[in-house]
């Protein structure tokens, strides 16, 4: 799969073993999404989402660009539930508003017609993650149900493991320099600006500059928010490879 930032650029992200395993069950297209900034029905700033997919660019550009994501029926289900749900749920009376029917119509035109959604357990009220498993083109929902009856528990476990693994990986659409990260790490350790200046043999004004640039890079207003956001996306105390 690749990361699909909200500006629709294509940053490669290798999870071929997972996508190959899901394809072996009949699910050849996947969208995985996670946010630390859920608030009610809001998913927060799209720039802060972790979004991985192996859907084609044309599909994702329209799905995101036209706002279909916000009205996708199974995403609305995932926000309110935990576990696995058949896409047959959409056919139940009263589950589709006019806005949701538009999304369903778009998906029908893209051969996104059958599948399952797995909504992961949230450990805080601000987090939410889910994955949409789309069956191969031409497969019916009845065929998907047969697969799920045999392998559903296994598929759910595999996707939960994938979800937990992704949570350990450094990720951010907002990049800090090595020095900005270093200064922010010292703040996370409880050091004052004066303390950090002494430790790094820099002036307090320079430390303040790096903190300001870190806040700008992370698009937050306070240094405390910067520490929190960097920690959310595993950008603090990163072990860099020798090649880096």
One Martini backbone bead per residue (centre of mass of N, CA, C, O) as a GRO file, in nm:
protein
  244
    1UNK     BB    1   0.103   0.030   0.008
    2UNK     BB    2   0.009   0.378   0.025
    3UNK     BB    3   0.029   0.686   0.089
    4UNK     BB    4  -0.255   0.934   0.125
    5UNK     BB    5  -0.251   1.232   0.107
    6UNK     BB    6  -0.456   1.515   0.095
    7UNK     BB    7  -0.289   1.614  -0.176
    8UNK     BB    8  -0.255   1.334  -0.355
    9UNK     BB    9   0.006   1.226  -0.322
   10UNK     BB   10   0.270   0.968  -0.388
   11UNK     BB   11   0.361   0.776  -0.119
   12UNK     BB   12   0.543   0.517  -0.050
   13UNK     BB   13   0.418   0.202   0.109
   14UNK     BB   14   0.521  -0.101   0.249
   15UNK     BB   15   0.252  -0.378   0.241
   16UNK     BB   16   0.258  -0.642   0.062
   17UNK     BB   17   0.191  -0.875   0.257
   18UNK     BB   18  -0.092  -0.775   0.324
   19UNK     BB   19  -0.216  -0.742   0.043
   20UNK     BB   20  -0.163  -1.036  -0.044
   21UNK     BB   21  -0.333  -1.167   0.177
   22UNK     BB   22  -0.602  -1.033   0.105
   23UNK     BB   23  -0.610  -1.135  -0.188
   24UNK     BB   24  -0.631  -1.440  -0.108
   25UNK     BB   25  -0.938  -1.376   0.000
   26UNK     BB   26  -1.049  -1.131  -0.222
   27UNK     BB   27  -0.893  -0.856  -0.126
   28UNK     BB   28  -0.750  -0.602  -0.350
   29UNK     BB   29  -0.868  -0.352  -0.175
   30UNK     BB   30  -0.742  -0.080   0.036
   31UNK     BB   31  -0.842   0.111   0.331
   32UNK     BB   32  -0.653   0.304   0.564
   33UNK     BB   33  -0.749   0.468   0.880
   34UNK     BB   34  -0.621   0.742   1.097
   35UNK     BB   35  -0.690   0.923   1.413
   36UNK     BB   36  -0.618   1.172   1.684
   37UNK     BB   37  -0.873   1.403   1.599
   38UNK     BB   38  -1.134   1.329   1.713
   39UNK     BB   39  -1.471   1.501   1.704
   40UNK     BB   40  -1.712   1.328   1.693
   41UNK     BB   41  -1.768   1.360   1.346
   42UNK     BB   42  -1.485   1.450   1.342
   43UNK     BB   43  -1.142   1.389   1.192
   44UNK     BB   44  -1.002   1.634   1.133
   45UNK     BB   45  -0.716   1.701   0.989
   46UNK     BB   46  -0.609   1.558   0.699
   47UNK     BB   47  -0.296   1.605   0.758
   48UNK     BB   48  -0.329   1.397   1.026
   49UNK     BB   49  -0.365   1.155   0.870
   50UNK     BB   50  -0.370   0.806   0.827
   51UNK     BB   51  -0.332   0.702   0.478
   52UNK     BB   52  -0.394   0.386   0.322
   53UNK     BB   53  -0.339   0.253  -0.021
   54UNK     BB   54  -0.429   0.054  -0.341
   55UNK     BB   55  -0.573   0.241  -0.488
   56UNK     BB   56  -0.632   0.435  -0.730
   57UNK     BB   57  -0.591   0.761  -0.805
   58UNK     BB   58  -0.870   0.828  -0.927
   59UNK     BB   59  -1.034   0.733  -0.690
   60UNK     BB   60  -0.905   0.904  -0.457
   61UNK     BB   61  -0.942   1.186  -0.575
   62UNK     BB   62  -1.256   1.168  -0.567
   63UNK     BB   63  -1.309   1.065  -0.278
   64UNK     BB   64  -1.166   1.320  -0.156
   65UNK     BB   65  -1.223   1.577  -0.336
   66UNK     BB   66  -1.560   1.527  -0.309
   67UNK     BB   67  -1.621   1.412  -0.006
   68UNK     BB   68  -1.703   1.104   0.024
   69UNK     BB   69  -1.580   1.021   0.295
   70UNK     BB   70  -1.795   1.179   0.481
   71UNK     BB   71  -2.047   0.982   0.344
   72UNK     BB   72  -1.958   0.709   0.399
   73UNK     BB   73  -2.126   0.456   0.536
   74UNK     BB   74  -1.886   0.284   0.671
   75UNK     BB   75  -1.762   0.522   0.821
   76UNK     BB   76  -2.003   0.586   0.997
   77UNK     BB   77  -2.004   0.311   1.127
   78UNK     BB   78  -1.711   0.309   1.244
   79UNK     BB   79  -1.755   0.554   1.443
   80UNK     BB   80  -1.989   0.372   1.612
   81UNK     BB   81  -1.792   0.115   1.590
   82UNK     BB   82  -1.681  -0.227   1.663
   83UNK     BB   83  -1.545  -0.423   1.412
   84UNK     BB   84  -1.727  -0.619   1.184
   85UNK     BB   85  -1.876  -0.531   0.851
   86UNK     BB   86  -2.102  -0.569   0.626
   87UNK     BB   87  -2.211  -0.421   0.325
   88UNK     BB   88  -2.511  -0.506   0.366
   89UNK     BB   89  -2.593  -0.279   0.562
   90UNK     BB   90  -2.671  -0.068   0.333
   91UNK     BB   91  -2.951  -0.228   0.257
   92UNK     BB   92  -3.079  -0.131   0.495
   93UNK     BB   93  -3.325   0.031   0.622
   94UNK     BB   94  -3.222   0.372   0.681
   95UNK     BB   95  -2.890   0.384   0.608
   96UNK     BB   96  -2.956   0.589   0.357
   97UNK     BB   97  -2.882   0.875   0.249
   98UNK     BB   98  -2.844   1.086  -0.005
   99UNK     BB   99  -2.536   1.120   0.034
  100UNK     BB  100  -2.474   0.813   0.048
  101UNK     BB  101  -2.589   0.738  -0.234
  102UNK     BB  102  -2.370   0.886  -0.392
  103UNK     BB  103  -2.135   0.709  -0.297
  104UNK     BB  104  -2.247   0.441  -0.397
  105UNK     BB  105  -2.257   0.525  -0.694
  106UNK     BB  106  -1.957   0.574  -0.727
  107UNK     BB  107  -1.865   0.285  -0.650
  108UNK     BB  108  -2.011   0.133  -0.871
  109UNK     BB  109  -1.837   0.278  -1.100
  110UNK     BB  110  -1.560   0.138  -0.944
  111UNK     BB  111  -1.603  -0.159  -0.837
  112UNK     BB  112  -1.728  -0.089  -0.539
  113UNK     BB  113  -1.948  -0.350  -0.406
  114UNK     BB  114  -1.772  -0.544  -0.210
  115UNK     BB  115  -1.744  -0.615   0.155
  116UNK     BB  116  -1.544  -0.503   0.438
  117UNK     BB  117  -1.543  -0.362   0.774
  118UNK     BB  118  -1.286  -0.252   1.006
  119UNK     BB  119  -1.316  -0.157   1.346
  120UNK     BB  120  -1.119  -0.020   1.580
  121UNK     BB  121  -1.013   0.005   1.884
  122UNK     BB  122  -1.041   0.265   2.109
  123UNK     BB  123  -0.829   0.425   2.359
  124UNK     BB  124  -0.968   0.696   2.277
  125UNK     BB  125  -1.188   0.958   2.194
  126UNK     BB  126  -0.977   1.070   1.955
  127UNK     BB  127  -0.963   0.789   1.828
  128UNK     BB  128  -0.946   0.633   1.487
  129UNK     BB  129  -0.984   0.310   1.317
  130UNK     BB  130  -0.986   0.176   0.973
  131UNK     BB  131  -1.093  -0.081   0.727
  132UNK     BB  132  -1.131  -0.136   0.374
  133UNK     BB  133  -1.255  -0.430   0.207
  134UNK     BB  134  -1.224  -0.499  -0.131
  135UNK     BB  135  -1.352  -0.676  -0.363
  136UNK     BB  136  -1.332  -0.819  -0.637
  137UNK     BB  137  -1.420  -0.777  -0.937
  138UNK     BB  138  -1.743  -0.949  -0.955
  139UNK     BB  139  -1.803  -0.984  -0.674
  140UNK     BB  140  -2.020  -1.082  -0.441
  141UNK     BB  141  -2.159  -1.063  -0.132
  142UNK     BB  142  -2.210  -1.364  -0.105
  143UNK     BB  143  -1.915  -1.448  -0.149
  144UNK     BB  144  -1.804  -1.288   0.089
  145UNK     BB  145  -1.964  -1.436   0.309
  146UNK     BB  146  -1.826  -1.707   0.267
  147UNK     BB  147  -1.544  -1.615   0.340
  148UNK     BB  148  -1.614  -1.502   0.624
  149UNK     BB  149  -1.718  -1.767   0.749
  150UNK     BB  150  -1.421  -1.898   0.728
  151UNK     BB  151  -1.209  -1.612   0.772
  152UNK     BB  152  -1.292  -1.365   0.948
  153UNK     BB  153  -1.124  -1.389   1.209
  154UNK     BB  154  -0.848  -1.386   1.070
  155UNK     BB  155  -0.875  -1.117   0.922
  156UNK     BB  156  -0.918  -0.945   1.173
  157UNK     BB  157  -0.650  -1.007   1.313
  158UNK     BB  158  -0.458  -0.912   1.089
  159UNK     BB  159  -0.563  -0.615   1.090
  160UNK     BB  160  -0.493  -0.556   1.384
  161UNK     BB  161  -0.191  -0.598   1.357
  162UNK     BB  162  -0.147  -0.384   1.143
  163UNK     BB  163  -0.249  -0.148   1.313
  164UNK     BB  164  -0.039  -0.175   1.546
  165UNK     BB  165   0.211  -0.139   1.368
  166UNK     BB  166   0.153   0.145   1.254
  167UNK     BB  167   0.165   0.287   1.541
  168UNK     BB  168   0.500   0.253   1.545
  169UNK     BB  169   0.529   0.447   1.311
  170UNK     BB  170   0.664   0.698   1.163
  171UNK     BB  171   0.450   0.999   1.123
  172UNK     BB  172   0.431   1.283   0.888
  173UNK     BB  173   0.335   1.572   0.707
  174UNK     BB  174   0.517   1.719   0.926
  175UNK     BB  175   0.840   1.853   0.909
  176UNK     BB  176   1.130   1.828   1.091
  177UNK     BB  177   1.414   1.902   1.205
  178UNK     BB  178   1.660   1.783   1.393
  179UNK     BB  179   1.675   2.033   1.582
  180UNK     BB  180   1.374   2.063   1.646
  181UNK     BB  181   1.347   1.784   1.773
  182UNK     BB  182   1.559   1.815   1.993
  183UNK     BB  183   1.427   2.051   2.143
  184UNK     BB  184   1.153   1.909   2.192
  185UNK     BB  185   1.269   1.679   2.364
  186UNK     BB  186   1.363   1.855   2.598
  187UNK     BB  187   1.084   1.951   2.670
  188UNK     BB  188   0.976   1.662   2.729
  189UNK     BB  189   1.198   1.652   2.976
  190UNK     BB  190   1.158   1.951   3.127
  191UNK     BB  191   1.306   2.175   2.986
  192UNK     BB  192   1.425   2.475   2.955
  193UNK     BB  193   1.547   2.713   2.760
  194UNK     BB  194   1.804   2.750   2.926
  195UNK     BB  195   1.883   2.455   2.948
  196UNK     BB  196   1.906   2.399   2.640
  197UNK     BB  197   2.121   2.609   2.579
  198UNK     BB  198   2.338   2.472   2.750
  199UNK     BB  199   2.333   2.184   2.625
  200UNK     BB  200   2.374   2.311   2.311
  201UNK     BB  201   2.531   2.579   2.294
  202UNK     BB  202   2.306   2.808   2.294
  203UNK     BB  203   2.083   3.041   2.257
  204UNK     BB  204   1.774   3.124   2.362
  205UNK     BB  205   1.687   3.247   2.089
  206UNK     BB  206   1.745   2.991   1.924
  207UNK     BB  207   1.553   2.805   2.070
  208UNK     BB  208   1.297   2.970   2.011
  209UNK     BB  209   1.318   2.939   1.707
  210UNK     BB  210   1.293   2.629   1.695
  211UNK     BB  211   1.016   2.618   1.834
  212UNK     BB  212   0.864   2.786   1.630
  213UNK     BB  213   0.925   2.600   1.384
  214UNK     BB  214   0.793   2.350   1.506
  215UNK     BB  215   0.509   2.467   1.528
  216UNK     BB  216   0.480   2.525   1.226
  217UNK     BB  217   0.531   2.235   1.120
  218UNK     BB  218   0.277   2.124   1.311
  219UNK     BB  219   0.041   2.325   1.336
  220UNK     BB  220   0.071   2.499   1.613
  221UNK     BB  221   0.058   2.715   1.906
  222UNK     BB  222   0.210   2.525   2.107
  223UNK     BB  223   0.455   2.340   2.256
  224UNK     BB  224   0.273   2.128   2.384
  225UNK     BB  225   0.137   2.048   2.117
  226UNK     BB  226   0.396   1.962   1.973
  227UNK     BB  227   0.469   1.728   2.158
  228UNK     BB  228   0.208   1.569   2.119
  229UNK     BB  229   0.212   1.536   1.810
  230UNK     BB  230   0.491   1.402   1.789
  231UNK     BB  231   0.411   1.160   1.964
  232UNK     BB  232   0.176   1.047   1.799
  233UNK     BB  233   0.395   1.022   1.534
  234UNK     BB  234   0.678   0.921   1.627
  235UNK     BB  235   0.894   1.193   1.645
  236UNK     BB  236   1.014   1.103   1.910
  237UNK     BB  237   1.303   0.959   1.963
  238UNK     BB  238   1.444   0.885   1.701
  239UNK     BB  239   1.587   0.619   1.529
  240UNK     BB  240   1.854   0.652   1.330
  241UNK     BB  241   2.001   0.560   1.065
  242UNK     BB  242   2.310   0.537   0.924
  243UNK     BB  243   2.218   0.641   0.642
  244UNK     BB  244   2.102   0.919   0.766
   0.00000   0.00000   0.00000
